[in-house]
Amino acid sequence: MRQSSLLPARTDPDRRQELRDQRAAEIEQLLRLAAEAGTHRRASYQDRAVELGLPMAHTLAARYRQRGVDGEDLEQVACVGLVKAVRGYRPGPDTDFRSYAVPTIRGELRKHFRDRAWMVRPPRRIQDLQTAINAVEGELAARLQRWPTTDDLAEAIGVPAEEILDAQRAQGCFRPVSLDARLRSAPDLTLENVISGDTDTYALVEHVETLRPVVDKLPERDRLILRRRFVDHRTQAEIGAEIGVSQMQVSRLLRQIMLVLRSALSA
């Protein structure tokens, strides 16, 4: 029988929410049984409740990704929080396990960030402020229909905007990126290659002007190789494919070109 066009079609989000509600109801039932059972049966009920609660723990852990902490570590911490919630929950007439478990798991995740995730540890004030920012950002974004500004966060938390900026500047302290990390857009380059140092700018300009006529006199293929490698940031394999030679030959050609340029600078 065809479904009536007057009835709303089921969507995947509806189905996922229904499954979450079913799991929550089953966990609630298990923990109410556990509260009345003996020691052995209680452990069995709680273990089953933990198994059913794992998707919720993983979902909460995923919200803290991309903040400098390994994803697997976050999931383990969330699971620890889930176990604590299951063992600490005391069901009553008006209680709901999910309402108890979510803040318990979030608390474990935030504690992990606060106590163990810092490679460069800022003052405790900054750490607590970052926790407060993380707690209100999502709510503000939903209410304002845009990502909250520094002033929005300052007003919501009740601190000066300058303190919000201090906390935001320290976000990278959890796990700074290695200088040896490869760039996604140019795998042959590392972060160190693109970070400016204490270079003598005047000397650099002088070198550029010295090399300009030398580069102009290079064969067309050599100029193309230089442009592809140092302007377009192509890999040696990509350059080789374009000009019809192997990657090893590109490497050898680059060494020869660089010798010519160094000789011009030292002349």
PDB file of C-alpha atoms in Angstrom:
ATOM      1  CA  MET A   1       0.000   0.000   0.000  1.00  0.00           C
ATOM      2  CA  ARG A   2       1.302   3.432  -0.913  1.00  0.00           C
ATOM      3  CA  GLN A   3       1.880   5.841   1.908  1.00  0.00           C
ATOM      4  CA  SER A   4      -0.599   8.722   1.920  1.00  0.00           C
ATOM      5  CA  SER A   5       0.875  11.949   0.584  1.00  0.00           C
ATOM      6  CA  LEU A   6      -0.727  13.693   3.587  1.00  0.00           C
ATOM      7  CA  LEU A   7       1.591  11.874   5.990  1.00  0.00           C
ATOM      8  CA  PRO A   8       5.122  13.259   6.467  1.00  0.00           C
ATOM      9  CA  ALA A   9       7.828  11.014   5.103  1.00  0.00           C
ATOM     10  CA  ARG A  10      10.216   9.524   7.671  1.00  0.00           C
ATOM     11  CA  THR A  11      13.676  10.992   7.515  1.00  0.00           C
ATOM     12  CA  ASP A  12      16.985   9.572   8.650  1.00  0.00           C
ATOM     13  CA  PRO A  13      17.288  12.100  11.531  1.00  0.00           C
ATOM     14  CA  ASP A  14      13.839  10.961  12.757  1.00  0.00           C
ATOM     15  CA  ARG A  15      14.983   7.358  12.727  1.00  0.00           C
ATOM     16  CA  ARG A  16      18.223   8.153  14.527  1.00  0.00           C
ATOM     17  CA  GLN A  17      16.345  10.083  17.214  1.00  0.00           C
ATOM     18  CA  GLU A  18      13.943   7.176  17.636  1.00  0.00           C
ATOM     19  CA  LEU A  19      16.868   4.781  18.120  1.00  0.00           C
ATOM     20  CA  ARG A  20      18.455   7.134  20.661  1.00  0.00           C
ATOM     21  CA  ASP A  21      15.191   7.324  22.582  1.00  0.00           C
ATOM     22  CA  GLN A  22      14.850   3.530  22.518  1.00  0.00           C
ATOM     23  CA  ARG A  23      18.380   3.072  23.850  1.00  0.00           C
ATOM     24  CA  ALA A  24      17.785   5.690  26.553  1.00  0.00           C
ATOM     25  CA  ALA A  25      14.576   3.934  27.665  1.00  0.00           C
ATOM     26  CA  GLU A  26      16.322   0.542  27.776  1.00  0.00           C
ATOM     27  CA  ILE A  27      19.253   1.961  29.768  1.00  0.00           C
ATOM     28  CA  GLU A  28      16.811   3.571  32.203  1.00  0.00           C
ATOM     29  CA  GLN A  29      15.017   0.249  32.678  1.00  0.00           C
ATOM     30  CA  LEU A  30      18.296  -1.629  33.205  1.00  0.00           C
ATOM     31  CA  LEU A  31      19.528   0.828  35.832  1.00  0.00           C
ATOM     32  CA  ARG A  32      16.223   0.726  37.688  1.00  0.00           C
ATOM     33  CA  LEU A  33      16.502  -3.054  37.771  1.00  0.00           C
ATOM     34  CA  ALA A  34      20.129  -2.742  38.899  1.00  0.00           C
ATOM     35  CA  ALA A  35      19.110  -0.518  41.811  1.00  0.00           C
ATOM     36  CA  GLU A  36      16.893  -3.310  43.165  1.00  0.00           C
ATOM     37  CA  ALA A  37      19.133  -6.292  42.310  1.00  0.00           C
ATOM     38  CA  GLY A  38      21.863  -8.049  44.251  1.00  0.00           C
ATOM     39  CA  THR A  39      25.551  -7.424  43.677  1.00  0.00           C
ATOM     40  CA  HIS A  40      26.025  -9.957  40.862  1.00  0.00           C
ATOM     41  CA  ARG A  41      22.882  -9.044  38.920  1.00  0.00           C
ATOM     42  CA  ARG A  42      23.540  -5.344  39.474  1.00  0.00           C
ATOM     43  CA  ALA A  43      26.932  -5.607  37.765  1.00  0.00           C
ATOM     44  CA  SER A  44      25.353  -7.449  34.832  1.00  0.00           C
ATOM     45  CA  TYR A  45      22.669  -4.799  34.368  1.00  0.00           C
ATOM     46  CA  GLN A  46      25.229  -1.992  34.611  1.00  0.00           C
ATOM     47  CA  ASP A  47      27.554  -3.624  32.079  1.00  0.00           C
ATOM     48  CA  ARG A  48      24.697  -3.875  29.599  1.00  0.00           C
ATOM     49  CA  ALA A  49      23.767  -0.244  30.252  1.00  0.00           C
ATOM     50  CA  VAL A  50      27.343   0.817  29.493  1.00  0.00           C
ATOM     51  CA  GLU A  51      27.254  -1.093  26.185  1.00  0.00           C
ATOM     52  CA  LEU A  52      24.034   0.645  25.168  1.00  0.00           C
ATOM     53  CA  GLY A  53      25.406   4.042  26.214  1.00  0.00           C
ATOM     54  CA  LEU A  54      28.588   3.871  24.121  1.00  0.00           C
ATOM     55  CA  PRO A  55      27.088   5.664  21.081  1.00  0.00           C
ATOM     56  CA  MET A  56      26.122   8.579  23.329  1.00  0.00           C
ATOM     57  CA  ALA A  57      29.654   8.732  24.776  1.00  0.00           C
ATOM     58  CA  HIS A  58      31.223   8.654  21.302  1.00  0.00           C
ATOM     59  CA  THR A  59      28.892  11.430  20.105  1.00  0.00           C
ATOM     60  CA  LEU A  60      29.870  13.663  23.026  1.00  0.00           C
ATOM     61  CA  ALA A  61      33.568  12.937  22.470  1.00  0.00           C
ATOM     62  CA  ALA A  62      33.259  13.889  18.796  1.00  0.00           C
ATOM     63  CA  ARG A  63      32.147  17.398  19.787  1.00  0.00           C
ATOM     64  CA  TYR A  64      35.585  17.979  21.330  1.00  0.00           C
ATOM     65  CA  ARG A  65      37.608  16.929  18.300  1.00  0.00           C
ATOM     66  CA  GLN A  66      39.935  19.299  16.451  1.00  0.00           C
ATOM     67  CA  ARG A  67      41.093  20.858  19.707  1.00  0.00           C
ATOM     68  CA  GLY A  68      44.556  19.336  19.830  1.00  0.00           C
ATOM     69  CA  VAL A  69      43.728  16.037  21.599  1.00  0.00           C
ATOM     70  CA  ASP A  70      43.771  12.624  19.921  1.00  0.00           C
ATOM     71  CA  GLY A  71      40.291  11.379  19.010  1.00  0.00           C
ATOM     72  CA  GLU A  72      40.826   7.920  20.526  1.00  0.00           C
ATOM     73  CA  ASP A  73      41.883   9.495  23.829  1.00  0.00           C
ATOM     74  CA  LEU A  74      38.694  11.559  23.844  1.00  0.00           C
ATOM     75  CA  GLU A  75      36.558   8.466  23.282  1.00  0.00           C
ATOM     76  CA  GLN A  76      38.299   6.623  26.128  1.00  0.00           C
ATOM     77  CA  VAL A  77      37.752   9.564  28.478  1.00  0.00           C
ATOM     78  CA  ALA A  78      34.089   9.767  27.437  1.00  0.00           C
ATOM     79  CA  CYS A  79      33.692   6.047  28.139  1.00  0.00           C
ATOM     80  CA  VAL A  80      35.193   6.540  31.604  1.00  0.00           C
ATOM     81  CA  GLY A  81      32.619   9.256  32.190  1.00  0.00           C
ATOM     82  CA  LEU A  82      29.869   6.913  30.991  1.00  0.00           C
ATOM     83  CA  VAL A  83      30.950   4.188  33.428  1.00  0.00           C
ATOM     84  CA  LYS A  84      31.004   6.719  36.285  1.00  0.00           C
ATOM     85  CA  ALA A  85      27.526   7.895  35.320  1.00  0.00           C
ATOM     86  CA  VAL A  86      26.148   4.340  35.222  1.00  0.00           C
ATOM     87  CA  ARG A  87      27.620   3.464  38.608  1.00  0.00           C
ATOM     88  CA  GLY A  88      26.691   6.754  40.213  1.00  0.00           C
ATOM     89  CA  TYR A  89      23.122   7.025  38.962  1.00  0.00           C
ATOM     90  CA  ARG A  90      20.393   6.676  41.565  1.00  0.00           C
ATOM     91  CA  PRO A  91      17.010   6.363  39.815  1.00  0.00           C
ATOM     92  CA  GLY A  92      14.011   8.106  41.342  1.00  0.00           C
ATOM     93  CA  PRO A  93      10.423   8.877  40.360  1.00  0.00           C
ATOM     94  CA  ASP A  94      11.379  11.973  38.339  1.00  0.00           C
ATOM     95  CA  THR A  95      14.976  11.155  37.328  1.00  0.00           C
ATOM     96  CA  ASP A  96      16.328  10.546  33.836  1.00  0.00           C
ATOM     97  CA  PHE A  97      19.661   8.830  33.210  1.00  0.00           C
ATOM     98  CA  ARG A  98      20.474  10.754  30.031  1.00  0.00           C
ATOM     99  CA  SER A  99      20.112  14.084  31.845  1.00  0.00           C
ATOM    100  CA  TYR A 100      22.519  12.786  34.487  1.00  0.00           C
ATOM    101  CA  ALA A 101      24.999  11.123  32.119  1.00  0.00           C
ATOM    102  CA  VAL A 102      25.551  13.944  29.609  1.00  0.00           C
ATOM    103  CA  PRO A 103      26.981  16.477  32.111  1.00  0.00           C
ATOM    104  CA  THR A 104      28.962  13.685  33.811  1.00  0.00           C
ATOM    105  CA  ILE A 105      30.655  12.685  30.536  1.00  0.00           C
ATOM    106  CA  ARG A 106      31.236  16.306  29.531  1.00  0.00           C
ATOM    107  CA  GLY A 107      32.772  16.932  32.914  1.00  0.00           C
ATOM    108  CA  GLU A 108      35.279  14.112  32.376  1.00  0.00           C
ATOM    109  CA  LEU A 109      36.197  15.463  28.934  1.00  0.00           C
ATOM    110  CA  ARG A 110      36.715  18.996  30.230  1.00  0.00           C
ATOM    111  CA  LYS A 111      38.712  17.689  33.182  1.00  0.00           C
ATOM    112  CA  HIS A 112      40.961  15.812  30.755  1.00  0.00           C
ATOM    113  CA  PHE A 113      41.597  18.989  28.786  1.00  0.00           C
ATOM    114  CA  ARG A 114      42.228  20.968  31.958  1.00  0.00           C
ATOM    115  CA  ASP A 115      44.544  18.519  33.696  1.00  0.00           C
ATOM    116  CA  ARG A 116      46.362  16.520  31.041  1.00  0.00           C
ATOM    117  CA  ALA A 117      46.053  17.990  27.576  1.00  0.00           C
ATOM    118  CA  TRP A 118      48.288  21.022  27.965  1.00  0.00           C
ATOM    119  CA  MET A 119      51.711  20.956  26.355  1.00  0.00           C
ATOM    120  CA  VAL A 120      52.293  24.605  27.225  1.00  0.00           C
ATOM    121  CA  ARG A 121      50.295  25.241  30.401  1.00  0.00           C
ATOM    122  CA  PRO A 122      48.739  28.712  30.639  1.00  0.00           C
ATOM    123  CA  PRO A 123      47.466  30.158  33.951  1.00  0.00           C
ATOM    124  CA  ARG A 124      44.533  28.392  35.600  1.00  0.00           C
ATOM    125  CA  ARG A 125      42.398  31.492  34.940  1.00  0.00           C
ATOM    126  CA  ILE A 126      42.888  31.013  31.183  1.00  0.00           C
ATOM    127  CA  GLN A 127      42.101  27.302  31.426  1.00  0.00           C
ATOM    128  CA  ASP A 128      38.858  27.941  33.320  1.00  0.00           C
ATOM    129  CA  LEU A 129      37.892  30.677  30.882  1.00  0.00           C
ATOM    130  CA  GLN A 130      38.402  28.356  27.904  1.00  0.00           C
ATOM    131  CA  THR A 131      36.122  25.831  29.586  1.00  0.00           C
ATOM    132  CA  ALA A 132      33.489  28.533  30.014  1.00  0.00           C
ATOM    133  CA  ILE A 133      33.834  29.589  26.366  1.00  0.00           C
ATOM    134  CA  ASN A 134      33.410  26.002  25.170  1.00  0.00           C
ATOM    135  CA  ALA A 135      30.288  25.682  27.319  1.00  0.00           C
ATOM    136  CA  VAL A 136      28.475  28.736  25.898  1.00  0.00           C
ATOM    137  CA  GLU A 137      29.676  28.923  22.274  1.00  0.00           C
ATOM    138  CA  GLY A 138      27.266  26.342  20.883  1.00  0.00           C
ATOM    139  CA  GLU A 139      24.274  27.726  22.783  1.00  0.00           C
ATOM    140  CA  LEU A 140      25.041  31.285  21.646  1.00  0.00           C
ATOM    141  CA  ALA A 141      25.510  30.205  18.025  1.00  0.00           C
ATOM    142  CA  ALA A 142      22.107  28.492  18.033  1.00  0.00           C
ATOM    143  CA  ARG A 143      20.389  31.479  19.623  1.00  0.00           C
ATOM    144  CA  LEU A 144      22.083  34.174  17.523  1.00  0.00           C
ATOM    145  CA  GLN A 145      22.015  32.171  14.271  1.00  0.00           C
ATOM    146  CA  ARG A 146      25.702  33.048  13.752  1.00  0.00           C
ATOM    147  CA  TRP A 147      29.013  32.264  15.409  1.00  0.00           C
ATOM    148  CA  PRO A 148      29.374  34.435  18.557  1.00  0.00           C
ATOM    149  CA  THR A 149      31.839  37.316  18.517  1.00  0.00           C
ATOM    150  CA  THR A 150      34.325  38.125  21.252  1.00  0.00           C
ATOM    151  CA  ASP A 151      31.908  40.699  22.662  1.00  0.00           C
ATOM    152  CA  ASP A 152      29.059  38.158  22.635  1.00  0.00           C
ATOM    153  CA  LEU A 153      31.158  35.690  24.622  1.00  0.00           C
ATOM    154  CA  ALA A 154      32.361  38.361  27.037  1.00  0.00           C
ATOM    155  CA  GLU A 155      28.795  39.463  27.781  1.00  0.00           C
ATOM    156  CA  ALA A 156      27.530  35.894  28.224  1.00  0.00           C
ATOM    157  CA  ILE A 157      30.364  34.868  30.564  1.00  0.00           C
ATOM    158  CA  GLY A 158      30.623  38.202  32.355  1.00  0.00           C
ATOM    159  CA  VAL A 159      34.296  39.024  31.745  1.00  0.00           C
ATOM    160  CA  PRO A 160      36.084  41.747  29.739  1.00  0.00           C
ATOM    161  CA  ALA A 161      36.558  41.108  26.021  1.00  0.00           C
ATOM    162  CA  GLU A 162      40.346  41.300  26.488  1.00  0.00           C
ATOM    163  CA  GLU A 163      40.231  38.178  28.677  1.00  0.00           C
ATOM    164  CA  ILE A 164      38.251  36.312  26.027  1.00  0.00           C
ATOM    165  CA  LEU A 165      40.953  37.200  23.487  1.00  0.00           C
ATOM    166  CA  ASP A 166      43.679  35.949  25.857  1.00  0.00           C
ATOM    167  CA  ALA A 167      41.898  32.612  26.217  1.00  0.00           C
ATOM    168  CA  GLN A 168      41.362  32.288  22.459  1.00  0.00           C
ATOM    169  CA  ARG A 169      45.026  32.999  21.742  1.00  0.00           C
ATOM    170  CA  ALA A 170      45.991  30.112  24.049  1.00  0.00           C
ATOM    171  CA  GLN A 171      43.812  27.560  22.200  1.00  0.00           C
ATOM    172  CA  GLY A 172      46.844  25.996  20.478  1.00  0.00           C
ATOM    173  CA  CYS A 173      48.543  25.166  23.761  1.00  0.00           C
ATOM    174  CA  PHE A 174      46.879  21.756  23.994  1.00  0.00           C
ATOM    175  CA  ARG A 175      49.133  20.250  21.341  1.00  0.00           C
ATOM    176  CA  PRO A 176      51.129  22.610  19.120  1.00  0.00           C
ATOM    177  CA  VAL A 177      51.688  21.410  15.576  1.00  0.00           C
ATOM    178  CA  SER A 178      55.188  20.104  14.911  1.00  0.00           C
ATOM    179  CA  LEU A 179      57.433  22.190  12.682  1.00  0.00           C
ATOM    180  CA  ASP A 180      58.046  18.948  10.752  1.00  0.00           C
ATOM    181  CA  ALA A 181      54.321  18.564   9.958  1.00  0.00           C
ATOM    182  CA  ARG A 182      53.641  18.274   6.220  1.00  0.00           C
ATOM    183  CA  LEU A 183      51.319  20.792   4.585  1.00  0.00           C
ATOM    184  CA  ARG A 184      48.153  19.331   3.058  1.00  0.00           C
ATOM    185  CA  SER A 185      48.327  21.644   0.058  1.00  0.00           C
ATOM    186  CA  ALA A 186      52.046  20.943  -0.536  1.00  0.00           C
ATOM    187  CA  PRO A 187      53.142  17.582   0.948  1.00  0.00           C
ATOM    188  CA  ASP A 188      56.813  18.219   0.106  1.00  0.00           C
ATOM    189  CA  LEU A 189      56.814  21.296   2.345  1.00  0.00           C
ATOM    190  CA  THR A 190      56.807  21.383   6.154  1.00  0.00           C
ATOM    191  CA  LEU A 191      55.440  24.042   8.471  1.00  0.00           C
ATOM    192  CA  GLU A 192      58.987  25.186   9.116  1.00  0.00           C
ATOM    193  CA  ASN A 193      59.399  25.985   5.388  1.00  0.00           C
ATOM    194  CA  VAL A 194      56.593  28.544   5.418  1.00  0.00           C
ATOM    195  CA  ILE A 195      57.122  30.251   8.779  1.00  0.00           C
ATOM    196  CA  SER A 196      59.020  33.473   8.440  1.00  0.00           C
ATOM    197  CA  GLY A 197      62.098  33.906  10.566  1.00  0.00           C
ATOM    198  CA  ASP A 198      64.372  36.771  11.516  1.00  0.00           C
ATOM    199  CA  THR A 199      65.410  37.292   7.922  1.00  0.00           C
ATOM    200  CA  ASP A 200      67.253  40.396   6.848  1.00  0.00           C
ATOM    201  CA  THR A 201      64.619  41.821   4.488  1.00  0.00           C
ATOM    202  CA  TYR A 202      67.014  44.185   2.756  1.00  0.00           C
ATOM    203  CA  ALA A 203      69.434  41.347   2.022  1.00  0.00           C
ATOM    204  CA  LEU A 204      66.559  39.269   0.711  1.00  0.00           C
ATOM    205  CA  VAL A 205      65.506  42.006  -1.701  1.00  0.00           C
ATOM    206  CA  GLU A 206      69.096  42.352  -2.842  1.00  0.00           C
ATOM    207  CA  HIS A 207      69.312  38.605  -3.490  1.00  0.00           C
ATOM    208  CA  VAL A 208      66.066  38.660  -5.476  1.00  0.00           C
ATOM    209  CA  GLU A 209      67.285  41.493  -7.651  1.00  0.00           C
ATOM    210  CA  THR A 210      70.618  39.736  -8.162  1.00  0.00           C
ATOM    211  CA  LEU A 211      68.948  36.503  -9.218  1.00  0.00           C
ATOM    212  CA  ARG A 212      66.285  38.039 -11.457  1.00  0.00           C
ATOM    213  CA  PRO A 213      68.521  38.379 -14.582  1.00  0.00           C
ATOM    214  CA  VAL A 214      70.101  34.986 -13.867  1.00  0.00           C
ATOM    215  CA  VAL A 215      66.688  33.314 -13.796  1.00  0.00           C
ATOM    216  CA  ASP A 216      65.654  35.136 -16.980  1.00  0.00           C
ATOM    217  CA  LYS A 217      68.647  33.578 -18.781  1.00  0.00           C
ATOM    218  CA  LEU A 218      67.803  30.020 -17.693  1.00  0.00           C
ATOM    219  CA  PRO A 219      66.362  27.595 -20.274  1.00  0.00           C
ATOM    220  CA  GLU A 220      62.572  27.655 -20.458  1.00  0.00           C
ATOM    221  CA  ARG A 221      62.264  24.204 -18.859  1.00  0.00           C
ATOM    222  CA  ASP A 222      64.425  25.250 -15.882  1.00  0.00           C
ATOM    223  CA  ARG A 223      62.332  28.374 -15.350  1.00  0.00           C
ATOM    224  CA  LEU A 224      59.193  26.234 -15.459  1.00  0.00           C
ATOM    225  CA  ILE A 225      60.641  23.843 -12.871  1.00  0.00           C
ATOM    226  CA  LEU A 226      61.499  26.752 -10.549  1.00  0.00           C
ATOM    227  CA  ARG A 227      58.030  28.236 -10.882  1.00  0.00           C
ATOM    228  CA  ARG A 228      56.239  24.944 -10.333  1.00  0.00           C
ATOM    229  CA  ARG A 229      58.378  24.073  -7.294  1.00  0.00           C
ATOM    230  CA  PHE A 230      58.708  27.379  -5.456  1.00  0.00           C
ATOM    231  CA  VAL A 231      55.713  29.417  -6.647  1.00  0.00           C
ATOM    232  CA  ASP A 232      53.038  26.790  -7.299  1.00  0.00           C
ATOM    233  CA  HIS A 233      54.422  24.421  -4.605  1.00  0.00           C
ATOM    234  CA  ARG A 234      54.063  21.352  -6.828  1.00  0.00           C
ATOM    235  CA  THR A 235      55.672  18.086  -5.805  1.00  0.00           C
ATOM    236  CA  GLN A 236      58.626  16.727  -7.755  1.00  0.00           C
ATOM    237  CA  ALA A 237      56.432  13.886  -9.005  1.00  0.00           C
ATOM    238  CA  GLU A 238      53.843  16.363 -10.330  1.00  0.00           C
ATOM    239  CA  ILE A 239      56.538  18.412 -12.064  1.00  0.00           C
ATOM    240  CA  GLY A 240      58.008  15.281 -13.607  1.00  0.00           C
ATOM    241  CA  ALA A 241      54.629  14.232 -14.962  1.00  0.00           C
ATOM    242  CA  GLU A 242      54.147  17.667 -16.528  1.00  0.00           C
ATOM    243  CA  ILE A 243      57.507  17.876 -18.293  1.00  0.00           C
ATOM    244  CA  GLY A 244      57.819  14.152 -19.088  1.00  0.00           C
ATOM    245  CA  VAL A 245      60.696  13.064 -16.817  1.00  0.00           C
ATOM    246  CA  SER A 246      61.018  10.995 -13.638  1.00  0.00           C
ATOM    247  CA  GLN A 247      60.915  12.405 -10.133  1.00  0.00           C
ATOM    248  CA  MET A 248      64.611  11.530  -9.725  1.00  0.00           C
ATOM    249  CA  GLN A 249      65.444  13.552 -12.826  1.00  0.00           C
ATOM    250  CA  VAL A 250      63.488  16.518 -11.474  1.00  0.00           C
ATOM    251  CA  SER A 251      65.456  16.305  -8.243  1.00  0.00           C
ATOM    252  CA  ARG A 252      68.739  16.282 -10.181  1.00  0.00           C
ATOM    253  CA  LEU A 253      67.638  19.216 -12.355  1.00  0.00           C
ATOM    254  CA  LEU A 254      66.649  21.216  -9.278  1.00  0.00           C
ATOM    255  CA  ARG A 255      70.085  20.639  -7.727  1.00  0.00           C
ATOM    256  CA  GLN A 256      71.754  21.856 -10.907  1.00  0.00           C
ATOM    257  CA  ILE A 257      69.548  24.959 -11.061  1.00  0.00           C
ATOM    258  CA  MET A 258      70.205  25.778  -7.418  1.00  0.00           C
ATOM    259  CA  LEU A 259      73.956  25.469  -7.983  1.00  0.00           C
ATOM    260  CA  VAL A 260      73.685  28.047 -10.769  1.00  0.00           C
ATOM    261  CA  LEU A 261      71.741  30.438  -8.526  1.00  0.00           C
ATOM    262  CA  ARG A 262      74.100  29.996  -5.566  1.00  0.00           C
ATOM    263  CA  SER A 263      77.077  30.669  -7.816  1.00  0.00           C
ATOM    264  CA  ALA A 264      75.434  33.899  -8.957  1.00  0.00           C
ATOM    265  CA  LEU A 265      74.891  35.024  -5.373  1.00  0.00           C
ATOM    266  CA  SER A 266      78.460  34.282  -4.322  1.00  0.00           C
ATOM    267  CA  ALA A 267      80.007  35.948  -7.377  1.00  0.00           C
TER     268      ALA A 267
END
